[in-house]
């Protein structure tokens, strides 16, 4: 009887977790999946580049929606025997020149909507997906209006707290380049990754 109660309790907890995913689908559309819904963010890849750091692989996409709005989406994943050393939010902070200050607008389990300052004193709205210690992805370039609309759309409960945006987020255009700062020093000397714990890592 106890086992049966535990099984039902586990199912209930998992059902309430309401996980999400941010990824490119088979049609190369950037889609945020949450609960049983999909939110289409962009529908066209303008450009992409691939960075190989031996045990860490990063693909950077420049994306556009039907109205010409530009976003960047970056997918970072480790080799099978490695994992990220830091959580998703802190890894992204390092990637954007070791940012220290940030404002979490909304968090939904494995997804965070965050605003933080860049070196040039502009602010960036970033959506971070980190449900796996070996795969992190994030998208940036959202306007404040769109960012708040997304937060309100994906919130799990009406009573969930959504923090207001304190600064105007940087909006990108056709000439914009990726704002992340992936490099050998960042990856190997921070370091960003470490051996997978389950096979003898830390």
PDB file of N, CA and C in Angstrom, residues 107-195:
ATOM      1  N   UNK A 107      10.789  32.455 -13.473  1.00  0.00           N
ATOM      2  CA  UNK A 107      11.400  31.122 -13.573  1.00  0.00           C
ATOM      3  C   UNK A 107      10.301  30.067 -13.559  1.00  0.00           C
ATOM      4  N   UNK A 108      10.474  29.111 -14.430  1.00  0.00           N
ATOM      5  CA  UNK A 108       9.510  28.017 -14.546  1.00  0.00           C
ATOM      6  C   UNK A 108      10.314  26.727 -14.591  1.00  0.00           C
ATOM      7  N   UNK A 109      10.602  26.170 -13.417  1.00  0.00           N
ATOM      8  CA  UNK A 109      11.423  24.983 -13.300  1.00  0.00           C
ATOM      9  C   UNK A 109      12.752  25.125 -14.041  1.00  0.00           C
ATOM     10  N   UNK A 110      12.849  24.505 -15.207  1.00  0.00           N
ATOM     11  CA  UNK A 110      14.112  24.470 -15.947  1.00  0.00           C
ATOM     12  C   UNK A 110      14.281  25.641 -16.920  1.00  0.00           C
ATOM     13  N   UNK A 111      13.397  26.614 -16.867  1.00  0.00           N
ATOM     14  CA  UNK A 111      13.438  27.758 -17.780  1.00  0.00           C
ATOM     15  C   UNK A 111      13.500  29.054 -16.974  1.00  0.00           C
ATOM     16  N   UNK A 112      14.379  29.967 -17.394  1.00  0.00           N
ATOM     17  CA  UNK A 112      14.477  31.261 -16.715  1.00  0.00           C
ATOM     18  C   UNK A 112      14.435  32.393 -17.736  1.00  0.00           C
ATOM     19  N   UNK A 113      13.696  33.429 -17.417  1.00  0.00           N
ATOM     20  CA  UNK A 113      13.687  34.659 -18.200  1.00  0.00           C
ATOM     21  C   UNK A 113      14.443  35.693 -17.370  1.00  0.00           C
ATOM     22  N   UNK A 114      15.554  36.197 -17.916  1.00  0.00           N
ATOM     23  CA  UNK A 114      16.487  37.014 -17.150  1.00  0.00           C
ATOM     24  C   UNK A 114      16.865  38.272 -17.929  1.00  0.00           C
ATOM     25  N   UNK A 115      17.064  39.378 -17.222  1.00  0.00           N
ATOM     26  CA  UNK A 115      17.630  40.581 -17.836  1.00  0.00           C
ATOM     27  C   UNK A 115      18.931  40.927 -17.115  1.00  0.00           C
ATOM     28  N   UNK A 116      19.980  41.243 -17.890  1.00  0.00           N
ATOM     29  CA  UNK A 116      21.250  41.628 -17.267  1.00  0.00           C
ATOM     30  C   UNK A 116      21.981  42.647 -18.144  1.00  0.00           C
ATOM     31  N   UNK A 117      22.917  43.398 -17.536  1.00  0.00           N
ATOM     32  CA  UNK A 117      23.647  44.416 -18.285  1.00  0.00           C
ATOM     33  C   UNK A 117      24.829  43.840 -19.044  1.00  0.00           C
ATOM     34  N   UNK A 118      25.142  44.434 -20.185  1.00  0.00           N
ATOM     35  CA  UNK A 118      26.340  44.091 -20.937  1.00  0.00           C
ATOM     36  C   UNK A 118      27.433  45.108 -20.601  1.00  0.00           C
ATOM     37  N   UNK A 119      28.623  44.890 -21.134  1.00  0.00           N
ATOM     38  CA  UNK A 119      29.742  45.781 -20.839  1.00  0.00           C
ATOM     39  C   UNK A 119      29.493  47.214 -21.279  1.00  0.00           C
ATOM     40  N   UNK A 120      28.727  47.383 -22.359  1.00  0.00           N
ATOM     41  CA  UNK A 120      28.483  48.736 -22.869  1.00  0.00           C
ATOM     42  C   UNK A 120      27.301  49.428 -22.190  1.00  0.00           C
ATOM     43  N   UNK A 121      26.828  48.821 -21.077  1.00  0.00           N
ATOM     44  CA  UNK A 121      25.749  49.395 -20.251  1.00  0.00           C
ATOM     45  C   UNK A 121      24.354  49.241 -20.852  1.00  0.00           C
ATOM     46  N   UNK A 122      24.255  48.525 -21.981  1.00  0.00           N
ATOM     47  CA  UNK A 122      22.929  48.173 -22.473  1.00  0.00           C
ATOM     48  C   UNK A 122      22.465  46.933 -21.712  1.00  0.00           C
ATOM     49  N   UNK A 123      21.176  46.614 -21.851  1.00  0.00           N
ATOM     50  CA  UNK A 123      20.621  45.466 -21.131  1.00  0.00           C
ATOM     51  C   UNK A 123      20.067  44.452 -22.120  1.00  0.00           C
ATOM     52  N   UNK A 124      20.146  43.184 -21.751  1.00  0.00           N
ATOM     53  CA  UNK A 124      19.747  42.113 -22.649  1.00  0.00           C
ATOM     54  C   UNK A 124      18.710  41.220 -21.967  1.00  0.00           C
ATOM     55  N   UNK A 125      17.633  40.918 -22.688  1.00  0.00           N
ATOM     56  CA  UNK A 125      16.620  39.974 -22.208  1.00  0.00           C
ATOM     57  C   UNK A 125      16.955  38.597 -22.765  1.00  0.00           C
ATOM     58  N   UNK A 126      17.165  37.629 -21.869  1.00  0.00           N
ATOM     59  CA  UNK A 126      17.628  36.302 -22.267  1.00  0.00           C
ATOM     60  C   UNK A 126      16.726  35.221 -21.681  1.00  0.00           C
ATOM     61  N   UNK A 127      16.338  34.272 -22.529  1.00  0.00           N
ATOM     62  CA  UNK A 127      15.576  33.106 -22.101  1.00  0.00           C
ATOM     63  C   UNK A 127      16.535  31.920 -22.033  1.00  0.00           C
ATOM     64  N   UNK A 128      16.668  31.309 -20.852  1.00  0.00           N
ATOM     65  CA  UNK A 128      17.655  30.248 -20.631  1.00  0.00           C
ATOM     66  C   UNK A 128      16.962  28.932 -20.327  1.00  0.00           C
ATOM     67  N   UNK A 129      17.300  27.908 -21.096  1.00  0.00           N
ATOM     68  CA  UNK A 129      16.764  26.559 -20.909  1.00  0.00           C
ATOM     69  C   UNK A 129      17.895  25.657 -20.422  1.00  0.00           C
ATOM     70  N   UNK A 130      17.749  25.053 -19.248  1.00  0.00           N
ATOM     71  CA  UNK A 130      18.828  24.227 -18.696  1.00  0.00           C
ATOM     72  C   UNK A 130      18.254  23.076 -17.878  1.00  0.00           C
ATOM     73  N   UNK A 131      17.690  22.107 -18.560  1.00  0.00           N
ATOM     74  CA  UNK A 131      17.083  20.974 -17.862  1.00  0.00           C
ATOM     75  C   UNK A 131      18.005  19.769 -17.809  1.00  0.00           C
ATOM     76  N   UNK A 132      19.180  19.860 -18.438  1.00  0.00           N
ATOM     77  CA  UNK A 132      20.122  18.757 -18.533  1.00  0.00           C
ATOM     78  C   UNK A 132      21.519  19.330 -18.305  1.00  0.00           C
ATOM     79  N   UNK A 133      22.328  18.703 -17.461  1.00  0.00           N
ATOM     80  CA  UNK A 133      23.654  19.248 -17.145  1.00  0.00           C
ATOM     81  C   UNK A 133      24.620  19.158 -18.322  1.00  0.00           C
ATOM     82  N   UNK A 134      24.192  18.554 -19.434  1.00  0.00           N
ATOM     83  CA  UNK A 134      25.044  18.432 -20.612  1.00  0.00           C
ATOM     84  C   UNK A 134      24.561  19.259 -21.800  1.00  0.00           C
ATOM     85  N   UNK A 135      23.377  19.849 -21.691  1.00  0.00           N
ATOM     86  CA  UNK A 135      22.835  20.661 -22.787  1.00  0.00           C
ATOM     87  C   UNK A 135      22.187  21.917 -22.215  1.00  0.00           C
ATOM     88  N   UNK A 136      22.721  23.067 -22.599  1.00  0.00           N
ATOM     89  CA  UNK A 136      22.116  24.348 -22.239  1.00  0.00           C
ATOM     90  C   UNK A 136      21.786  25.087 -23.535  1.00  0.00           C
ATOM     91  N   UNK A 137      20.671  25.780 -23.554  1.00  0.00           N
ATOM     92  CA  UNK A 137      20.342  26.608 -24.709  1.00  0.00           C
ATOM     93  C   UNK A 137      19.724  27.906 -24.219  1.00  0.00           C
ATOM     94  N   UNK A 138      19.856  28.934 -25.023  1.00  0.00           N
ATOM     95  CA  UNK A 138      19.301  30.227 -24.629  1.00  0.00           C
ATOM     96  C   UNK A 138      19.071  31.075 -25.871  1.00  0.00           C
ATOM     97  N   UNK A 139      18.122  31.990 -25.747  1.00  0.00           N
ATOM     98  CA  UNK A 139      17.782  32.903 -26.846  1.00  0.00           C
ATOM     99  C   UNK A 139      17.768  34.315 -26.290  1.00  0.00           C
ATOM    100  N   UNK A 140      18.171  35.277 -27.120  1.00  0.00           N
ATOM    101  CA  UNK A 140      18.210  36.665 -26.640  1.00  0.00           C
ATOM    102  C   UNK A 140      17.908  37.645 -27.767  1.00  0.00           C
ATOM    103  N   UNK A 141      17.527  38.859 -27.338  1.00  0.00           N
ATOM    104  CA  UNK A 141      17.154  39.905 -28.291  1.00  0.00           C
ATOM    105  C   UNK A 141      15.684  40.284 -28.184  1.00  0.00           C
ATOM    106  N   UNK A 142      14.999  39.805 -27.143  1.00  0.00           N
ATOM    107  CA  UNK A 142      13.578  40.106 -26.957  1.00  0.00           C
ATOM    108  C   UNK A 142      13.385  41.549 -26.493  1.00  0.00           C
ATOM    109  N   UNK A 143      12.359  42.182 -26.999  1.00  0.00           N
ATOM    110  CA  UNK A 143      11.976  43.495 -26.476  1.00  0.00           C
ATOM    111  C   UNK A 143      11.339  43.291 -25.103  1.00  0.00           C
ATOM    112  N   UNK A 144      11.264  44.352 -24.324  1.00  0.00           N
ATOM    113  CA  UNK A 144      10.616  44.254 -23.009  1.00  0.00           C
ATOM    114  C   UNK A 144       9.162  43.809 -23.129  1.00  0.00           C
ATOM    115  N   UNK A 145       8.458  44.370 -24.105  1.00  0.00           N
ATOM    116  CA  UNK A 145       7.040  44.041 -24.292  1.00  0.00           C
ATOM    117  C   UNK A 145       6.865  42.559 -24.581  1.00  0.00           C
ATOM    118  N   UNK A 146       7.672  42.033 -25.504  1.00  0.00           N
ATOM    119  CA  UNK A 146       7.560  40.615 -25.853  1.00  0.00           C
ATOM    120  C   UNK A 146       7.958  39.729 -24.680  1.00  0.00           C
ATOM    121  N   UNK A 147       9.018  40.120 -23.968  1.00  0.00           N
ATOM    122  CA  UNK A 147       9.503  39.329 -22.834  1.00  0.00           C
ATOM    123  C   UNK A 147       8.420  39.200 -21.762  1.00  0.00           C
ATOM    124  N   UNK A 148       7.754  40.293 -21.461  1.00  0.00           N
ATOM    125  CA  UNK A 148       6.705  40.264 -20.444  1.00  0.00           C
ATOM    126  C   UNK A 148       5.488  39.478 -20.929  1.00  0.00           C
ATOM    127  N   UNK A 149       5.183  39.580 -22.208  1.00  0.00           N
ATOM    128  CA  UNK A 149       4.063  38.813 -22.767  1.00  0.00           C
ATOM    129  C   UNK A 149       4.341  37.318 -22.666  1.00  0.00           C
ATOM    130  N   UNK A 150       5.584  36.926 -22.945  1.00  0.00           N
ATOM    131  CA  UNK A 150       5.953  35.510 -22.841  1.00  0.00           C
ATOM    132  C   UNK A 150       5.843  35.043 -21.400  1.00  0.00           C
ATOM    133  N   UNK A 151       6.370  35.830 -20.474  1.00  0.00           N
ATOM    134  CA  UNK A 151       6.322  35.465 -19.057  1.00  0.00           C
ATOM    135  C   UNK A 151       4.881  35.252 -18.599  1.00  0.00           C
ATOM    136  N   UNK A 152       4.004  36.156 -18.978  1.00  0.00           N
ATOM    137  CA  UNK A 152       2.608  36.038 -18.569  1.00  0.00           C
ATOM    138  C   UNK A 152       1.905  34.863 -19.245  1.00  0.00           C
ATOM    139  N   UNK A 153       2.331  34.561 -20.461  1.00  0.00           N
ATOM    140  CA  UNK A 153       1.709  33.464 -21.207  1.00  0.00           C
ATOM    141  C   UNK A 153       2.098  32.104 -20.640  1.00  0.00           C
ATOM    142  N   UNK A 154       3.349  31.942 -20.190  1.00  0.00           N
ATOM    143  CA  UNK A 154       3.837  30.622 -19.776  1.00  0.00           C
ATOM    144  C   UNK A 154       3.763  30.389 -18.267  1.00  0.00           C
ATOM    145  N   UNK A 155       3.335  31.384 -17.501  1.00  0.00           N
ATOM    146  CA  UNK A 155       3.328  31.190 -16.051  1.00  0.00           C
ATOM    147  C   UNK A 155       2.401  30.038 -15.682  1.00  0.00           C
ATOM    148  N   UNK A 156       2.838  29.278 -14.680  1.00  0.00           N
ATOM    149  CA  UNK A 156       2.117  28.060 -14.301  1.00  0.00           C
ATOM    150  C   UNK A 156       0.827  28.396 -13.570  1.00  0.00           C
ATOM    151  N   UNK A 157       0.892  29.351 -12.626  1.00  0.00           N
ATOM    152  CA  UNK A 157      -0.282  29.727 -11.843  1.00  0.00           C
ATOM    153  C   UNK A 157      -0.500  31.232 -11.938  1.00  0.00           C
ATOM    154  N   UNK A 158      -1.750  31.646 -11.813  1.00  0.00           N
ATOM    155  CA  UNK A 158      -2.058  33.072 -11.859  1.00  0.00           C
ATOM    156  C   UNK A 158      -1.344  33.830 -10.752  1.00  0.00           C
ATOM    157  N   UNK A 159      -1.061  33.129  -9.650  1.00  0.00           N
ATOM    158  CA  UNK A 159      -0.427  33.779  -8.502  1.00  0.00           C
ATOM    159  C   UNK A 159       1.102  33.847  -8.621  1.00  0.00           C
ATOM    160  N   UNK A 160       1.669  33.263  -9.679  1.00  0.00           N
ATOM    161  CA  UNK A 160       3.123  33.298  -9.865  1.00  0.00           C
ATOM    162  C   UNK A 160       3.619  34.740  -9.961  1.00  0.00           C
ATOM    163  N   UNK A 161       4.778  34.984  -9.349  1.00  0.00           N
ATOM    164  CA  UNK A 161       5.358  36.326  -9.372  1.00  0.00           C
ATOM    165  C   UNK A 161       6.187  36.552 -10.638  1.00  0.00           C
ATOM    166  N   UNK A 162       5.909  37.636 -11.331  1.00  0.00           N
ATOM    167  CA  UNK A 162       6.701  38.062 -12.479  1.00  0.00           C
ATOM    168  C   UNK A 162       7.304  39.414 -12.133  1.00  0.00           C
ATOM    169  N   UNK A 163       8.629  39.479 -12.126  1.00  0.00           N
ATOM    170  CA  UNK A 163       9.310  40.726 -11.782  1.00  0.00           C
ATOM    171  C   UNK A 163       9.259  41.698 -12.961  1.00  0.00           C
ATOM    172  N   UNK A 164       9.058  42.945 -12.675  1.00  0.00           N
ATOM    173  CA  UNK A 164       9.046  43.952 -13.730  1.00  0.00           C
ATOM    174  C   UNK A 164      10.446  44.192 -14.277  1.00  0.00           C
ATOM    175  N   UNK A 165      10.533  44.627 -15.509  1.00  0.00           N
ATOM    176  CA  UNK A 165      11.820  44.933 -16.131  1.00  0.00           C
ATOM    177  C   UNK A 165      12.238  46.355 -15.760  1.00  0.00           C
ATOM    178  N   UNK A 166      13.457  46.488 -15.270  1.00  0.00           N
ATOM    179  CA  UNK A 166      13.924  47.788 -14.785  1.00  0.00           C
ATOM    180  C   UNK A 166      14.584  48.630 -15.882  1.00  0.00           C
ATOM    181  N   UNK A 167      14.976  47.975 -16.984  1.00  0.00           N
ATOM    182  CA  UNK A 167      15.695  48.682 -18.041  1.00  0.00           C
ATOM    183  C   UNK A 167      15.156  48.232 -19.399  1.00  0.00           C
ATOM    184  N   UNK A 168      15.369  49.036 -20.404  1.00  0.00           N
ATOM    185  CA  UNK A 168      14.927  48.694 -21.758  1.00  0.00           C
ATOM    186  C   UNK A 168      15.888  47.672 -22.352  1.00  0.00           C
ATOM    187  N   UNK A 169      15.371  46.539 -22.794  1.00  0.00           N
ATOM    188  CA  UNK A 169      16.199  45.481 -23.365  1.00  0.00           C
ATOM    189  C   UNK A 169      16.663  45.814 -24.776  1.00  0.00           C
ATOM    190  N   UNK A 170      17.865  45.386 -25.115  1.00  0.00           N
ATOM    191  CA  UNK A 170      18.442  45.621 -26.430  1.00  0.00           C
ATOM    192  C   UNK A 170      17.700  44.807 -27.490  1.00  0.00           C
ATOM    193  N   UNK A 171      17.237  45.483 -28.527  1.00  0.00           N
ATOM    194  CA  UNK A 171      16.557  44.831 -29.649  1.00  0.00           C
ATOM    195  C   UNK A 171      17.530  44.756 -30.818  1.00  0.00           C
ATOM    196  N   UNK A 172      17.627  43.609 -31.446  1.00  0.00           N
ATOM    197  CA  UNK A 172      18.618  43.373 -32.493  1.00  0.00           C
ATOM    198  C   UNK A 172      18.023  43.609 -33.883  1.00  0.00           C
ATOM    199  N   UNK A 173      18.925  43.740 -34.879  1.00  0.00           N
ATOM    200  CA  UNK A 173      18.473  43.955 -36.255  1.00  0.00           C
ATOM    201  C   UNK A 173      19.315  43.127 -37.226  1.00  0.00           C
ATOM    202  N   UNK A 174      19.092  43.328 -38.517  1.00  0.00           N
ATOM    203  CA  UNK A 174      19.757  42.530 -39.549  1.00  0.00           C
ATOM    204  C   UNK A 174      21.281  42.573 -39.458  1.00  0.00           C
ATOM    205  N   UNK A 175      21.820  43.690 -39.023  1.00  0.00           N
ATOM    206  CA  UNK A 175      23.283  43.840 -38.977  1.00  0.00           C
ATOM    207  C   UNK A 175      23.888  43.357 -37.654  1.00  0.00           C
ATOM    208  N   UNK A 176      23.067  42.970 -36.716  1.00  0.00           N
ATOM    209  CA  UNK A 176      23.560  42.545 -35.394  1.00  0.00           C
ATOM    210  C   UNK A 176      24.352  41.245 -35.481  1.00  0.00           C
ATOM    211  N   UNK A 177      25.363  41.158 -34.646  1.00  0.00           N
ATOM    212  CA  UNK A 177      26.151  39.936 -34.520  1.00  0.00           C
ATOM    213  C   UNK A 177      25.905  39.320 -33.149  1.00  0.00           C
ATOM    214  N   UNK A 178      26.282  38.055 -33.003  1.00  0.00           N
ATOM    215  CA  UNK A 178      26.111  37.376 -31.717  1.00  0.00           C
ATOM    216  C   UNK A 178      26.837  38.154 -30.620  1.00  0.00           C
ATOM    217  N   UNK A 179      26.210  38.256 -29.473  1.00  0.00           N
ATOM    218  CA  UNK A 179      26.770  39.039 -28.375  1.00  0.00           C
ATOM    219  C   UNK A 179      27.510  38.185 -27.344  1.00  0.00           C
ATOM    220  N   UNK A 180      27.427  36.879 -27.475  1.00  0.00           N
ATOM    221  CA  UNK A 180      28.124  35.988 -26.545  1.00  0.00           C
ATOM    222  C   UNK A 180      29.627  36.019 -26.819  1.00  0.00           C
ATOM    223  N   UNK A 181      30.414  35.581 -25.841  1.00  0.00           N
ATOM    224  CA  UNK A 181      31.867  35.670 -25.962  1.00  0.00           C
ATOM    225  C   UNK A 181      32.509  34.310 -25.698  1.00  0.00           C
ATOM    226  N   UNK A 182      32.173  33.341 -26.526  1.00  0.00           N
ATOM    227  CA  UNK A 182      32.782  32.011 -26.414  1.00  0.00           C
ATOM    228  C   UNK A 182      34.239  32.080 -26.867  1.00  0.00           C
ATOM    229  N   UNK A 183      35.150  31.529 -26.059  1.00  0.00           N
ATOM    230  CA  UNK A 183      36.569  31.489 -26.421  1.00  0.00           C
ATOM    231  C   UNK A 183      37.284  30.422 -25.605  1.00  0.00           C
ATOM    232  N   UNK A 184      38.501  30.088 -26.001  1.00  0.00           N
ATOM    233  CA  UNK A 184      39.255  29.016 -25.331  1.00  0.00           C
ATOM    234  C   UNK A 184      39.500  29.318 -23.861  1.00  0.00           C
ATOM    235  N   UNK A 185      39.832  30.557 -23.547  1.00  0.00           N
ATOM    236  CA  UNK A 185      40.115  30.923 -22.154  1.00  0.00           C
ATOM    237  C   UNK A 185      38.883  30.698 -21.283  1.00  0.00           C
ATOM    238  N   UNK A 186      37.735  31.118 -21.795  1.00  0.00           N
ATOM    239  CA  UNK A 186      36.485  30.943 -21.071  1.00  0.00           C
ATOM    240  C   UNK A 186      36.202  29.465 -20.807  1.00  0.00           C
ATOM    241  N   UNK A 187      36.319  28.651 -21.839  1.00  0.00           N
ATOM    242  CA  UNK A 187      35.952  27.238 -21.733  1.00  0.00           C
ATOM    243  C   UNK A 187      36.940  26.445 -20.884  1.00  0.00           C
ATOM    244  N   UNK A 188      38.242  26.639 -21.141  1.00  0.00           N
ATOM    245  CA  UNK A 188      39.237  25.766 -20.523  1.00  0.00           C
ATOM    246  C   UNK A 188      39.825  26.282 -19.219  1.00  0.00           C
ATOM    247  N   UNK A 189      39.811  27.597 -19.019  1.00  0.00           N
ATOM    248  CA  UNK A 189      40.460  28.135 -17.820  1.00  0.00           C
ATOM    249  C   UNK A 189      39.474  28.643 -16.774  1.00  0.00           C
ATOM    250  N   UNK A 190      38.185  28.726 -17.116  1.00  0.00           N
ATOM    251  CA  UNK A 190      37.219  29.089 -16.080  1.00  0.00           C
ATOM    252  C   UNK A 190      37.110  27.993 -15.020  1.00  0.00           C
ATOM    253  N   UNK A 191      37.017  26.702 -15.330  1.00  0.00           N
ATOM    254  CA  UNK A 191      36.565  26.112 -16.599  1.00  0.00           C
ATOM    255  C   UNK A 191      35.042  26.011 -16.604  1.00  0.00           C
ATOM    256  N   UNK A 192      34.474  25.872 -17.808  1.00  0.00           N
ATOM    257  CA  UNK A 192      33.024  25.773 -17.913  1.00  0.00           C
ATOM    258  C   UNK A 192      32.511  24.347 -17.792  1.00  0.00           C
ATOM    259  N   UNK A 193      33.361  23.375 -18.123  1.00  0.00           N
ATOM    260  CA  UNK A 193      32.922  21.976 -18.072  1.00  0.00           C
ATOM    261  C   UNK A 193      33.878  21.163 -17.214  1.00  0.00           C
ATOM    262  N   UNK A 194      33.414  19.998 -16.778  1.00  0.00           N
ATOM    263  CA  UNK A 194      34.235  19.083 -15.986  1.00  0.00           C
ATOM    264  C   UNK A 194      33.799  17.654 -16.301  1.00  0.00           C
ATOM    265  N   UNK A 195      34.626  16.651 -15.945  1.00  0.00           N
ATOM    266  CA  UNK A 195      34.237  15.259 -16.216  1.00  0.00           C
ATOM    267  C   UNK A 195      32.904  14.918 -15.560  1.00  0.00           C
TER     268      UNK A 195
END
